CSV table of C-alpha atoms in Angstrom, one decimal:
chain,number,residue,atom,x,y,z
A,1,UNK,CA,-16.2,93.1,65.9
A,2,UNK,CA,-16.7,96.6,67.1
A,3,UNK,CA,-17.6,97.9,63.8
A,4,UNK,CA,-14.9,100.5,63.4
A,5,UNK,CA,-11.2,100.2,62.4
A,6,UNK,CA,-8.6,103.3,62.8
A,7,UNK,CA,-6.3,104.6,60.2
A,8,UNK,CA,-3.3,106.8,61.4
A,9,UNK,CA,-1.1,108.4,58.7
A,10,UNK,CA,2.3,109.3,60.1
A,11,UNK,CA,5.8,110.6,59.2
A,12,UNK,CA,7.2,108.8,62.2
A,13,UNK,CA,7.1,111.6,64.7
A,14,UNK,CA,7.4,110.6,68.4
A,15,UNK,CA,3.8,111.7,68.9
A,16,UNK,CA,2.9,108.4,67.1
A,17,UNK,CA,4.1,106.4,70.3
A,18,UNK,CA,1.9,108.7,72.4
A,19,UNK,CA,-1.2,108.3,70.2
A,20,UNK,CA,-0.9,104.6,70.0
A,21,UNK,CA,-0.5,104.6,74.0
A,22,UNK,CA,-3.7,106.6,74.4
A,23,UNK,CA,-5.4,104.3,72.0
A,24,UNK,CA,-4.2,101.1,73.7
A,25,UNK,CA,-5.4,102.7,77.1
A,26,UNK,CA,-9.1,103.0,76.0
A,27,UNK,CA,-11.8,102.1,78.5
A,28,UNK,CA,-14.2,101.3,75.8
A,29,UNK,CA,-14.2,98.8,72.8
A,30,UNK,CA,-11.0,98.0,70.8
A,31,UNK,CA,-11.0,98.7,67.2
A,32,UNK,CA,-11.2,95.9,64.8
A,33,UNK,CA,-7.9,96.9,63.3
A,34,UNK,CA,-5.4,99.8,63.5
A,35,UNK,CA,-3.8,100.8,60.4
A,36,UNK,CA,-0.6,102.9,60.7
A,37,UNK,CA,0.5,104.1,57.4
A,38,UNK,CA,4.1,105.3,57.2
A,39,UNK,CA,4.3,108.1,54.6
A,40,UNK,CA,7.9,108.6,54.5
A,41,UNK,CA,9.4,108.4,51.1
A,42,UNK,CA,12.3,106.2,52.1
A,43,UNK,CA,12.9,103.3,54.4
A,44,UNK,CA,15.2,103.4,57.6
A,45,UNK,CA,18.4,101.5,57.5
A,46,UNK,CA,18.5,101.6,61.5
A,47,UNK,CA,15.7,101.3,63.9
A,48,UNK,CA,12.4,102.0,62.2
A,49,UNK,CA,10.3,104.6,64.6
A,50,UNK,CA,7.0,103.3,62.8
A,51,UNK,CA,8.0,99.4,63.4
A,52,UNK,CA,8.9,100.2,66.9
A,53,UNK,CA,5.6,102.0,67.9
A,54,UNK,CA,3.5,99.4,66.2
A,55,UNK,CA,5.4,96.9,68.0
A,56,UNK,CA,4.6,98.4,71.4
A,57,UNK,CA,1.1,98.7,70.4
A,58,UNK,CA,0.8,95.2,69.7
A,59,UNK,CA,2.4,94.2,72.9
A,60,UNK,CA,-0.3,96.5,74.4
A,61,UNK,CA,-3.2,94.2,72.9
A,62,UNK,CA,-4.1,96.3,69.7
A,63,UNK,CA,-4.3,94.6,66.3
A,64,UNK,CA,-1.9,96.9,64.3
A,65,UNK,CA,-0.9,96.6,60.7
A,66,UNK,CA,1.9,98.8,59.2
A,67,UNK,CA,1.9,99.6,55.5
A,68,UNK,CA,3.7,102.3,53.7
A,69,UNK,CA,2.5,104.7,51.1
A,70,UNK,CA,5.6,106.2,49.6
A,71,UNK,CA,5.8,109.9,50.6
A,72,UNK,CA,2.9,111.1,48.8
A,73,UNK,CA,0.9,113.2,51.6
A,74,UNK,CA,-1.7,112.5,54.1
A,75,UNK,CA,-4.6,111.9,51.3
A,76,UNK,CA,-2.6,108.9,49.7
A,77,UNK,CA,-1.8,107.7,53.2
A,78,UNK,CA,-5.4,107.6,54.3
A,79,UNK,CA,-6.5,105.9,51.1
A,80,UNK,CA,-3.7,103.3,51.5
A,81,UNK,CA,-5.0,102.6,55.0
A,82,UNK,CA,-8.8,102.5,54.7
A,83,UNK,CA,-8.5,100.1,51.6
A,84,UNK,CA,-7.2,97.5,53.9
A,85,UNK,CA,-10.1,97.8,56.4
A,86,UNK,CA,-13.2,95.8,56.3
A,87,UNK,CA,-15.1,97.2,59.2
A,88,UNK,CA,-18.2,99.3,58.7
A,89,UNK,CA,-16.6,102.4,59.8
A,90,UNK,CA,-13.2,104.0,59.4
A,91,UNK,CA,-12.0,106.4,62.0
A,92,UNK,CA,-9.2,108.7,60.7
A,93,UNK,CA,-6.9,109.9,63.5
A,94,UNK,CA,-3.7,112.0,63.0
A,95,UNK,CA,-0.6,111.0,64.6
A,96,UNK,CA,-0.4,114.2,66.4
A,97,UNK,CA,-3.4,113.8,68.6
A,98,UNK,CA,-4.1,112.2,72.0
A,99,UNK,CA,-7.3,110.2,72.8
A,100,UNK,CA,-8.7,110.5,76.3
A,101,UNK,CA,-9.7,107.1,77.9
A,102,UNK,CA,-13.4,107.4,76.8
A,103,UNK,CA,-12.6,108.4,73.1
A,104,UNK,CA,-13.5,104.8,71.8
A,105,UNK,CA,-16.7,104.4,74.1
A,106,UNK,CA,-18.0,107.9,72.8
A,107,UNK,CA,-16.9,107.0,69.1
A,108,UNK,CA,-18.9,103.6,69.4
A,109,UNK,CA,-22.0,105.5,70.9
A,110,UNK,CA,-21.8,108.2,68.1
A,111,UNK,CA,-21.5,105.4,65.3
A,112,UNK,CA,-24.2,103.5,66.8
A,113,UNK,CA,-26.6,106.4,66.8
A,114,UNK,CA,-25.8,107.2,63.1
A,115,UNK,CA,-28.8,106.6,60.9
A,116,UNK,CA,-28.0,104.8,57.7
A,117,UNK,CA,-28.0,108.0,55.6
A,118,UNK,CA,-25.2,109.3,57.7
A,119,UNK,CA,-21.9,108.9,56.0
A,120,UNK,CA,-19.5,110.4,58.4
A,121,UNK,CA,-19.5,111.5,62.0
A,122,UNK,CA,-17.0,114.3,63.1
A,123,UNK,CA,-15.3,114.3,66.6
A,124,UNK,CA,-14.6,117.3,68.8
A,125,UNK,CA,-11.3,118.6,69.2
A,126,UNK,CA,-9.7,120.2,72.1
A,127,UNK,CA,-6.4,122.2,71.7
A,128,UNK,CA,-4.7,122.9,75.1
A,129,UNK,CA,-3.2,126.4,75.0
A,130,UNK,CA,-0.5,127.9,77.5
A,131,UNK,CA,-2.3,129.1,80.7
A,132,UNK,CA,0.6,131.6,81.7
A,133,UNK,CA,0.8,133.6,78.6
A,134,UNK,CA,-1.1,134.6,75.6
A,135,UNK,CA,-0.8,131.9,72.6
A,136,UNK,CA,1.6,132.6,69.7
A,137,UNK,CA,0.3,132.9,66.1
A,138,UNK,CA,1.0,129.4,65.5
A,139,UNK,CA,-0.7,128.3,68.6
A,140,UNK,CA,-3.8,130.5,67.6
A,141,UNK,CA,-3.7,128.8,64.3
A,142,UNK,CA,-3.8,125.2,65.8
A,143,UNK,CA,-6.7,126.2,68.2
A,144,UNK,CA,-8.8,127.1,65.3
A,145,UNK,CA,-9.0,123.3,64.4
A,146,UNK,CA,-11.5,123.1,67.3
A,147,UNK,CA,-13.9,125.0,65.0
A,148,UNK,CA,-12.9,123.6,61.9
A,149,UNK,CA,-15.4,121.7,59.7
A,150,UNK,CA,-14.9,118.2,58.6
A,151,UNK,CA,-11.1,117.9,59.6
A,152,UNK,CA,-9.7,114.4,59.6
A,153,UNK,CA,-7.7,114.8,62.7
A,154,UNK,CA,-10.5,112.8,64.2
A,155,UNK,CA,-13.4,111.9,61.8
A,156,UNK,CA,-15.2,108.5,61.1
A,157,UNK,CA,-16.2,107.8,57.6
A,158,UNK,CA,-18.6,104.9,56.8
A,159,UNK,CA,-16.5,102.6,54.4
A,160,UNK,CA,-19.5,102.5,52.0
A,161,UNK,CA,-19.3,106.2,51.5
A,162,UNK,CA,-15.6,106.2,50.9
A,163,UNK,CA,-16.0,103.4,48.5
A,164,UNK,CA,-18.7,105.4,46.6
A,165,UNK,CA,-16.6,108.4,46.1
A,166,UNK,CA,-13.1,106.6,45.8
A,167,UNK,CA,-11.9,108.1,49.0
A,168,UNK,CA,-9.3,111.0,49.1
A,169,UNK,CA,-8.3,112.9,46.2
A,170,UNK,CA,-4.4,112.2,46.0
A,171,UNK,CA,-4.0,115.4,43.9
A,172,UNK,CA,-4.1,117.3,47.2
A,173,UNK,CA,-0.4,116.6,48.5
A,174,UNK,CA,-0.6,118.5,51.9
A,175,UNK,CA,-2.6,118.2,55.1
A,176,UNK,CA,-5.0,121.1,53.7
A,177,UNK,CA,-8.3,121.0,51.9
A,178,UNK,CA,-8.2,117.2,51.2
A,179,UNK,CA,-10.7,116.7,54.1
A,180,UNK,CA,-13.0,119.5,52.6
A,181,UNK,CA,-12.8,118.0,49.1
A,182,UNK,CA,-13.8,114.6,50.5
A,183,UNK,CA,-16.7,115.7,52.6
A,184,UNK,CA,-18.1,117.8,49.7
A,185,UNK,CA,-18.0,114.7,47.4
A,186,UNK,CA,-19.6,112.6,50.2
A,187,UNK,CA,-22.4,115.1,50.6
A,188,UNK,CA,-23.0,115.5,46.9
A,189,UNK,CA,-23.1,111.7,46.8
A,190,UNK,CA,-26.3,111.7,49.0
A,191,UNK,CA,-24.7,111.2,52.5
A,192,UNK,CA,-25.1,113.4,55.5
A,193,UNK,CA,-22.2,114.3,57.8
A,194,UNK,CA,-22.9,114.8,61.6
A,195,UNK,CA,-21.0,116.0,64.5
A,196,UNK,CA,-20.5,113.6,67.3
A,197,UNK,CA,-19.3,113.7,71.0
A,198,UNK,CA,-16.1,111.9,70.9
A,199,UNK,CA,-13.2,114.1,72.1
A,200,UNK,CA,-9.4,114.1,70.9
A,201,UNK,CA,-6.9,116.3,72.2
A,202,UNK,CA,-4.6,118.2,69.8
A,203,UNK,CA,-1.5,119.4,71.4
A,204,UNK,CA,0.4,122.3,69.6
A,205,UNK,CA,3.3,120.9,68.0
A,206,UNK,CA,6.5,122.4,67.7
A,207,UNK,CA,6.9,124.6,64.5
A,208,UNK,CA,10.1,126.1,62.6
A,209,UNK,CA,9.9,130.0,62.5
A,210,UNK,CA,9.0,129.8,58.8
A,211,UNK,CA,6.2,127.4,59.3
A,212,UNK,CA,3.4,130.0,58.4
A,213,UNK,CA,5.5,130.8,55.3
A,214,UNK,CA,5.3,127.2,54.1
A,215,UNK,CA,1.7,127.0,54.6
A,216,UNK,CA,1.0,129.4,51.8
A,217,UNK,CA,1.4,126.6,49.4
A,218,UNK,CA,-2.3,125.9,50.3
A,219,UNK,CA,-3.1,128.9,48.0
A,220,UNK,CA,-2.7,126.4,45.1
A,221,UNK,CA,-5.0,123.9,46.7
A,222,UNK,CA,-7.6,126.5,46.8
A,223,UNK,CA,-7.5,126.9,43.3
A,224,UNK,CA,-7.9,123.1,42.7
A,225,UNK,CA,-10.9,123.3,45.1
A,226,UNK,CA,-12.6,125.9,42.9
A,227,UNK,CA,-11.9,123.9,39.7
A,228,UNK,CA,-13.5,120.8,41.3
A,229,UNK,CA,-16.3,122.1,43.3
A,230,UNK,CA,-17.2,125.6,41.8
A,231,UNK,CA,-17.0,129.2,43.2
A,232,UNK,CA,-19.3,128.6,45.9
A,233,UNK,CA,-17.2,125.8,47.8
A,234,UNK,CA,-16.2,127.9,50.5
A,235,UNK,CA,-19.9,128.7,51.5
A,236,UNK,CA,-20.7,125.0,51.4
A,237,UNK,CA,-17.6,124.1,53.4
A,238,UNK,CA,-17.9,126.9,55.9
A,239,UNK,CA,-14.6,128.3,55.0
A,240,UNK,CA,-13.3,131.9,55.3
A,241,UNK,CA,-11.9,133.7,52.3
A,242,UNK,CA,-8.7,134.7,54.4
A,243,UNK,CA,-6.3,137.5,53.6
A,244,UNK,CA,-5.5,136.7,50.0
A,245,UNK,CA,-6.9,140.0,48.6
A,246,UNK,CA,-4.8,142.0,51.3
A,247,UNK,CA,-1.8,139.8,50.0
A,248,UNK,CA,-2.4,140.7,46.6
A,249,UNK,CA,-2.6,144.6,47.3
A,250,UNK,CA,0.4,144.3,49.4
A,251,UNK,CA,2.5,142.3,46.6
A,252,UNK,CA,1.1,144.9,43.9
A,253,UNK,CA,2.4,147.6,46.0
A,254,UNK,CA,5.8,146.1,46.4
A,255,UNK,CA,5.9,145.5,42.7
A,256,UNK,CA,4.8,149.0,41.9
A,257,UNK,CA,7.6,150.4,44.1
A,258,UNK,CA,10.1,148.2,42.6
A,259,UNK,CA,9.3,148.9,39.1
A,260,UNK,CA,8.8,152.7,39.6
A,261,UNK,CA,12.3,152.9,41.3
A,262,UNK,CA,13.7,151.3,38.2
A,263,UNK,CA,12.3,153.5,35.8
A,264,UNK,CA,13.1,156.6,37.9
A,265,UNK,CA,9.7,157.5,38.9
A,266,UNK,CA,10.7,158.4,42.5
A,267,UNK,CA,7.5,159.8,43.8
A,268,UNK,CA,5.5,156.9,42.5
A,269,UNK,CA,8.0,154.6,44.0
A,270,UNK,CA,7.7,156.3,47.3
A,271,UNK,CA,4.1,156.3,47.4
A,272,UNK,CA,3.9,152.7,46.5
A,273,UNK,CA,6.7,152.0,49.2
A,274,UNK,CA,4.7,153.8,51.7
A,275,UNK,CA,1.6,151.5,50.9
A,276,UNK,CA,3.5,148.5,51.0
A,277,UNK,CA,4.9,149.4,54.5
A,278,UNK,CA,1.5,150.3,55.7
A,279,UNK,CA,-0.2,147.1,54.6
A,280,UNK,CA,2.6,145.1,55.9
A,281,UNK,CA,2.7,146.7,59.3
A,282,UNK,CA,-1.1,146.5,59.6
A,283,UNK,CA,-0.6,142.6,58.8
A,284,UNK,CA,2.1,142.2,61.4
A,285,UNK,CA,0.3,144.0,64.0
A,286,UNK,CA,-2.7,141.7,63.7
A,287,UNK,CA,-0.5,138.9,64.1
A,288,UNK,CA,1.5,140.5,67.0
A,289,UNK,CA,-1.2,142.1,69.0
A,290,UNK,CA,-3.0,138.9,70.5
A,291,UNK,CA,0.2,137.1,71.1
A,292,UNK,CA,2.9,137.2,73.9
A,293,UNK,CA,4.7,140.0,72.2
A,294,UNK,CA,8.0,138.6,73.2
A,295,UNK,CA,11.1,139.4,71.1
A,296,UNK,CA,11.2,135.9,69.5
A,297,UNK,CA,7.5,136.2,68.4
A,298,UNK,CA,8.0,139.8,67.3
A,299,UNK,CA,10.8,139.0,64.9
A,300,UNK,CA,9.3,136.0,63.7
A,301,UNK,CA,5.9,137.9,62.8
A,302,UNK,CA,8.0,140.8,61.3
A,303,UNK,CA,9.8,138.5,59.0
A,304,UNK,CA,7.0,136.3,57.9
A,305,UNK,CA,4.4,139.2,57.5
A,306,UNK,CA,6.9,140.8,54.9
A,307,UNK,CA,7.4,137.3,53.2
A,308,UNK,CA,3.7,135.8,53.4
A,309,UNK,CA,2.1,138.2,50.8
A,310,UNK,CA,4.4,137.5,47.9
A,311,UNK,CA,4.5,133.8,48.7
A,312,UNK,CA,0.6,133.6,49.1
A,313,UNK,CA,0.4,135.3,45.5
A,314,UNK,CA,2.9,133.1,43.9
A,315,UNK,CA,1.3,129.9,45.1
A,316,UNK,CA,-2.1,131.2,43.9
A,317,UNK,CA,-0.8,131.8,40.5
A,318,UNK,CA,0.9,128.3,40.3
A,319,UNK,CA,-2.2,126.8,40.9
A,320,UNK,CA,-4.0,128.9,38.4
A,321,UNK,CA,-1.6,128.1,35.8
A,322,UNK,CA,-1.6,124.4,36.4
A,323,UNK,CA,-5.3,124.2,36.4
A,324,UNK,CA,-5.6,126.1,33.2
A,325,UNK,CA,-3.0,123.9,31.5
A,326,UNK,CA,-4.5,120.8,32.6
A,327,UNK,CA,-8.1,121.0,33.8
A,328,UNK,CA,-8.6,118.3,36.5
A,329,UNK,CA,-11.1,115.6,36.0
A,330,UNK,CA,-13.5,114.3,38.5
A,331,UNK,CA,-11.8,111.9,41.1
A,332,UNK,CA,-10.8,109.0,40.4
A,333,UNK,CA,-9.1,109.8,36.8
A,334,UNK,CA,-9.6,107.1,34.2
A,335,UNK,CA,-7.1,104.3,34.0
A,336,UNK,CA,-4.2,105.4,31.5
A,337,UNK,CA,-1.8,102.7,32.4
A,338,UNK,CA,-1.7,99.0,33.2
A,339,UNK,CA,1.0,97.4,35.2
A,340,UNK,CA,1.8,93.7,35.0
A,341,UNK,CA,3.7,91.4,37.3
A,342,UNK,CA,5.7,89.1,35.3
A,343,UNK,CA,6.3,85.4,36.8
A,344,UNK,CA,2.9,83.8,37.4
A,345,UNK,CA,0.9,86.7,35.5
A,346,UNK,CA,2.1,87.3,32.1
A,347,UNK,CA,4.4,84.3,31.7
A,348,UNK,CA,4.6,80.7,33.6
A,349,UNK,CA,6.6,80.8,36.8
A,350,UNK,CA,10.2,79.4,36.6
A,351,UNK,CA,11.7,80.2,40.0
A,352,UNK,CA,14.9,82.2,39.6
A,353,UNK,CA,14.6,82.1,35.9
A,354,UNK,CA,17.6,83.6,34.1
A,355,UNK,CA,17.1,81.6,30.8
A,356,UNK,CA,15.2,83.3,28.1
A,357,UNK,CA,14.5,79.8,26.4
A,358,UNK,CA,12.3,79.1,29.3
A,359,UNK,CA,9.9,81.8,29.0
A,360,UNK,CA,6.4,80.7,28.2
A,361,UNK,CA,3.5,83.1,28.1
A,362,UNK,CA,0.2,82.7,29.9
A,363,UNK,CA,-2.8,82.0,27.5
A,364,UNK,CA,-4.4,85.2,26.5
A,365,UNK,CA,-1.4,87.3,27.6
A,366,UNK,CA,-0.5,88.5,23.9
A,367,UNK,CA,-4.1,89.3,23.1
A,368,UNK,CA,-4.8,91.2,26.4
A,369,UNK,CA,-1.8,93.3,26.0
A,370,UNK,CA,-2.4,94.0,22.3
A,371,UNK,CA,-5.9,95.0,23.1
A,372,UNK,CA,-4.7,97.5,25.5
A,373,UNK,CA,-2.3,99.0,23.3
A,374,UNK,CA,-5.0,99.3,20.6
A,375,UNK,CA,-6.9,101.5,23.1
A,376,UNK,CA,-3.9,103.7,23.6
A,377,UNK,CA,-3.1,102.5,27.2
A,378,UNK,CA,0.6,102.4,28.3
A,379,UNK,CA,1.9,98.9,29.5
A,380,UNK,CA,4.5,98.5,32.2
A,381,UNK,CA,6.2,95.5,33.8
A,382,UNK,CA,6.9,95.4,37.6
A,383,UNK,CA,8.8,92.4,38.8
A,384,UNK,CA,10.4,91.2,41.9
A,385,UNK,CA,13.7,89.7,41.1
A,386,UNK,CA,15.1,88.6,44.6
A,387,UNK,CA,17.5,86.1,43.0
A,388,UNK,CA,20.0,88.7,42.2
A,389,UNK,CA,20.3,89.7,45.9
A,390,UNK,CA,20.3,86.0,46.8
A,391,UNK,CA,23.1,85.4,44.2
A,392,UNK,CA,21.1,82.9,42.2
A,393,UNK,CA,21.2,84.9,38.9
A,394,UNK,CA,22.7,88.1,37.6
A,395,UNK,CA,20.9,91.4,36.6
A,396,UNK,CA,22.0,90.7,33.2
A,397,UNK,CA,20.1,87.4,33.2
A,398,UNK,CA,17.0,89.1,34.5
A,399,UNK,CA,17.3,91.8,31.8
A,400,UNK,CA,17.6,89.0,29.3
A,401,UNK,CA,14.5,87.3,30.3
A,402,UNK,CA,12.6,90.7,30.4
A,403,UNK,CA,13.7,91.2,26.7
A,404,UNK,CA,12.4,87.7,25.6
A,405,UNK,CA,9.1,88.6,27.3
A,406,UNK,CA,8.8,91.6,25.4
A,407,UNK,CA,9.8,89.8,22.3
A,408,UNK,CA,7.0,87.5,22.9
A,409,UNK,CA,4.3,89.8,24.1
A,410,UNK,CA,5.2,93.2,22.6
A,411,UNK,CA,7.0,96.3,23.9
A,412,UNK,CA,6.6,97.6,27.4
A,413,UNK,CA,6.6,101.3,27.8
A,414,UNK,CA,8.3,101.0,31.4
A,415,UNK,CA,10.2,98.2,33.0
A,416,UNK,CA,10.6,98.3,36.9
A,417,UNK,CA,12.8,95.6,38.5
A,418,UNK,CA,13.4,95.2,42.1
A,419,UNK,CA,16.4,93.0,42.7
A,420,UNK,CA,16.3,93.6,46.6
A,421,UNK,CA,16.0,90.5,48.8
A,422,UNK,CA,13.4,90.0,51.7
A,423,UNK,CA,16.0,90.5,54.5
A,424,UNK,CA,16.7,94.0,54.1
A,425,UNK,CA,14.5,97.3,54.1
A,426,UNK,CA,13.3,98.2,50.4
A,427,UNK,CA,11.1,100.9,48.9
A,428,UNK,CA,10.7,98.8,45.8
A,429,UNK,CA,10.3,95.2,46.5
A,430,UNK,CA,6.5,94.3,46.3
A,431,UNK,CA,4.5,94.7,48.7
A,432,UNK,CA,6.1,98.1,49.0
A,433,UNK,CA,5.0,100.7,46.5
A,434,UNK,CA,8.1,101.8,44.9
A,435,UNK,CA,8.0,100.1,41.7
A,436,UNK,CA,4.4,101.1,41.0
A,437,UNK,CA,5.2,104.8,42.0
A,438,UNK,CA,8.3,104.6,39.6
A,439,UNK,CA,6.4,103.1,36.7
A,440,UNK,CA,3.7,105.8,37.1
A,441,UNK,CA,6.4,108.6,37.2
A,442,UNK,CA,8.2,107.1,34.1
A,443,UNK,CA,4.8,107.2,32.2
A,444,UNK,CA,3.9,110.7,33.4
A,445,UNK,CA,0.7,109.5,35.0
A,446,UNK,CA,-0.8,109.6,38.4
A,447,UNK,CA,-0.5,106.3,40.5
A,448,UNK,CA,-4.3,106.5,40.7
A,449,UNK,CA,-4.4,106.2,36.8
A,450,UNK,CA,-2.6,102.9,37.1
A,451,UNK,CA,-4.2,99.3,37.2
A,452,UNK,CA,-1.8,96.7,38.6
A,453,UNK,CA,-2.4,93.0,37.4
A,454,UNK,CA,-0.6,90.3,39.5
A,455,UNK,CA,-1.1,86.9,40.8
A,456,UNK,CA,-0.2,87.0,44.6
A,457,UNK,CA,-1.0,89.5,47.5
A,458,UNK,CA,2.2,91.3,47.3
A,459,UNK,CA,1.1,92.6,43.8
A,460,UNK,CA,-2.3,93.8,45.5
A,461,UNK,CA,-0.6,95.3,48.4
A,462,UNK,CA,2.0,97.3,46.2
A,463,UNK,CA,-1.0,98.7,44.2
A,464,UNK,CA,-3.1,99.6,47.2
A,465,UNK,CA,-0.1,101.2,48.9
A,466,UNK,CA,0.7,103.3,45.8
A,467,UNK,CA,-2.9,104.4,45.3
A,468,UNK,CA,-3.2,102.5,42.1
A,469,UNK,CA,-6.3,99.9,41.2
A,470,UNK,CA,-5.5,96.2,41.7
A,471,UNK,CA,-6.8,93.1,39.9
A,472,UNK,CA,-5.7,89.5,41.2
A,473,UNK,CA,-5.6,86.6,38.9
A,474,UNK,CA,-5.0,83.6,41.2
A,475,UNK,CA,-2.7,80.6,40.5
A,476,UNK,CA,-1.8,77.6,42.5
A,477,UNK,CA,0.5,79.5,44.6
A,478,UNK,CA,-1.9,82.2,45.7
A,479,UNK,CA,-3.2,81.8,49.2
A,480,UNK,CA,-6.7,81.7,50.2
A,481,UNK,CA,-6.3,85.0,52.5
A,482,UNK,CA,-4.8,86.7,49.5
A,483,UNK,CA,-8.0,86.1,47.4
A,484,UNK,CA,-10.3,87.1,50.1
A,485,UNK,CA,-8.3,90.4,50.6
A,486,UNK,CA,-8.1,91.4,47.0
A,487,UNK,CA,-10.7,94.1,45.9
A,488,UNK,CA,-11.1,92.5,42.3
A,489,UNK,CA,-10.6,88.8,41.5
A,490,UNK,CA,-11.0,87.2,38.0
A,491,UNK,CA,-10.4,83.6,37.0
A,492,UNK,CA,-7.8,84.1,34.0
A,493,UNK,CA,-5.7,86.9,32.4
A,494,UNK,CA,-8.3,87.0,29.5
A,495,UNK,CA,-11.0,88.0,32.0
A,496,UNK,CA,-9.2,91.2,33.2
A,497,UNK,CA,-11.3,94.2,32.4
A,498,UNK,CA,-9.8,97.7,32.4
A,499,UNK,CA,-12.4,100.3,32.7
C-alpha cells in the first residue's frame, strides 16, 4: 500500500476524464484506491459519464470505486468518499484539476515527511492564464486559488484527523467555506496543517455570464462560519473581508433612492441615485480595468456589478435569519432519527414476502424501538422490495406486510420503499442513498442526524452515501467483507447503541 487514497467529488463534467487520465499516467506510486463520488441528484437513463470515466481509468490500471451522494454538495460528496477509504492519508482532488506526472511522487514525499502531529498537507495550485491578453474577472478569480489557504482542490488529510472531527460539515452546500471550516476544526483538535510541494494544475473552466452573481450565495455561508467559529475566524483562516460593506452602502443608496422617489422627495432621491450610480460605477471599473476590456467583458461587468450588491446583501440577511432562527450545533449534530432495514433486521427474512401472516419480529426489536421512541427519537423504515419489479409480488402486498410490521413493532414516523429492480438505474434502491435522504427530508432532519441499522453491506453503503451513521447487525447472509467494511458492528439488535 502507498499510504494514500484519492477522493474526487464530481458532477460528471468532461474534465473528470482528463483528471483520471492524468492520475493514471503518474510516474510515482499509484493510490491504494480512487473513490469517485457522483454528486448529481439523479441517475442517467442512458450512458453514465461517471461510469464511463471510471471504466476507462480501471482499464488504465487504477483501482476505482464509484459511489453516489445524492446531489448534496462537495462537502457531503467528500465525506461519502473518505469514509470508504482505509489508507492512512486521503487526498482530495477536484474534478476540474489536472495532475502533472510528478504529482503522486511529490505527494508521497510530502506525506512521508509529515510529522505525526500533522493532520493535513496542502498542495500547490497553478492556474494557467491566457498569454495573449489580460485575464477576465472570472479568470482572475480562479487564479486566486493559487494563494488560497486550505482549499481542497488538492489537499491531503490524515484519515485519523478526519475521523476525529467527523469530516466535512455538510451544512455547507457549496464549494465555499467547507474547506476552511474543516481546517479550523482540525487545527482546534490539535493537529497542524502544512504546505507541501505536490502541484496540481487548475485550468479556468467555462462559466456563464452571471456566474459571479451566483457566487453571492456564499455570503450566507460566511454567517454560518461566524456562528460556528466566532468573529475572528477570518483572521485564523487568512480570509479577506471582501466588498460586503461596499455592497451594503450601494444597496442602501438604491433603496433610499427608490423610497424617496415613491414618497415625492425628489432631491433626496436624486442624491441617493447619484450615490448608487457612483458606487456601482466604481465597483464596475475595479473589475473592468484589469481585464481585456472587450465588449463582452464590459457588458458582463456592467450587468453583474449592478446586480451583485443587492444579491450579496440578500444572501447575507438570509444567512443571518437562518442562524438566528436555528443556532447551529457543533458538527456532527446529535442523532435525531433511527432508520431500520426491514427484512433480516427488524423481522426474520422471508424472501419476497407478500403475506402479513409470515411476519415474525427479531428478538429484541420491539424493546429497542419502544426505548428509542421513549427518548423522543424518530423511527423510520427503509426497505428494498425488488420483488415488485421482478413481478413476484405487488405493491399492495408490500404495504400490507409493512402494516403488519408496524402493528407488531409500533408505528413508524416514515416508511420508505424502493420497488426498483437491480437491472435498471435507481436513486432509491440500496446501496443508493435515495431512501435515506427521502426519510430524513420527511422527518425534517439532516441526513447526518440519522442512524441506519441494517444487516447487509447495502444498508451501510446507503447510510454512508447519504451522510448518515450506520450500524451493521450481521446475519447468516452477511458477507465477511461487509462486516469488515462496516464502521460499527454489533452482535444483535439488542446491542445497538444510539448516542
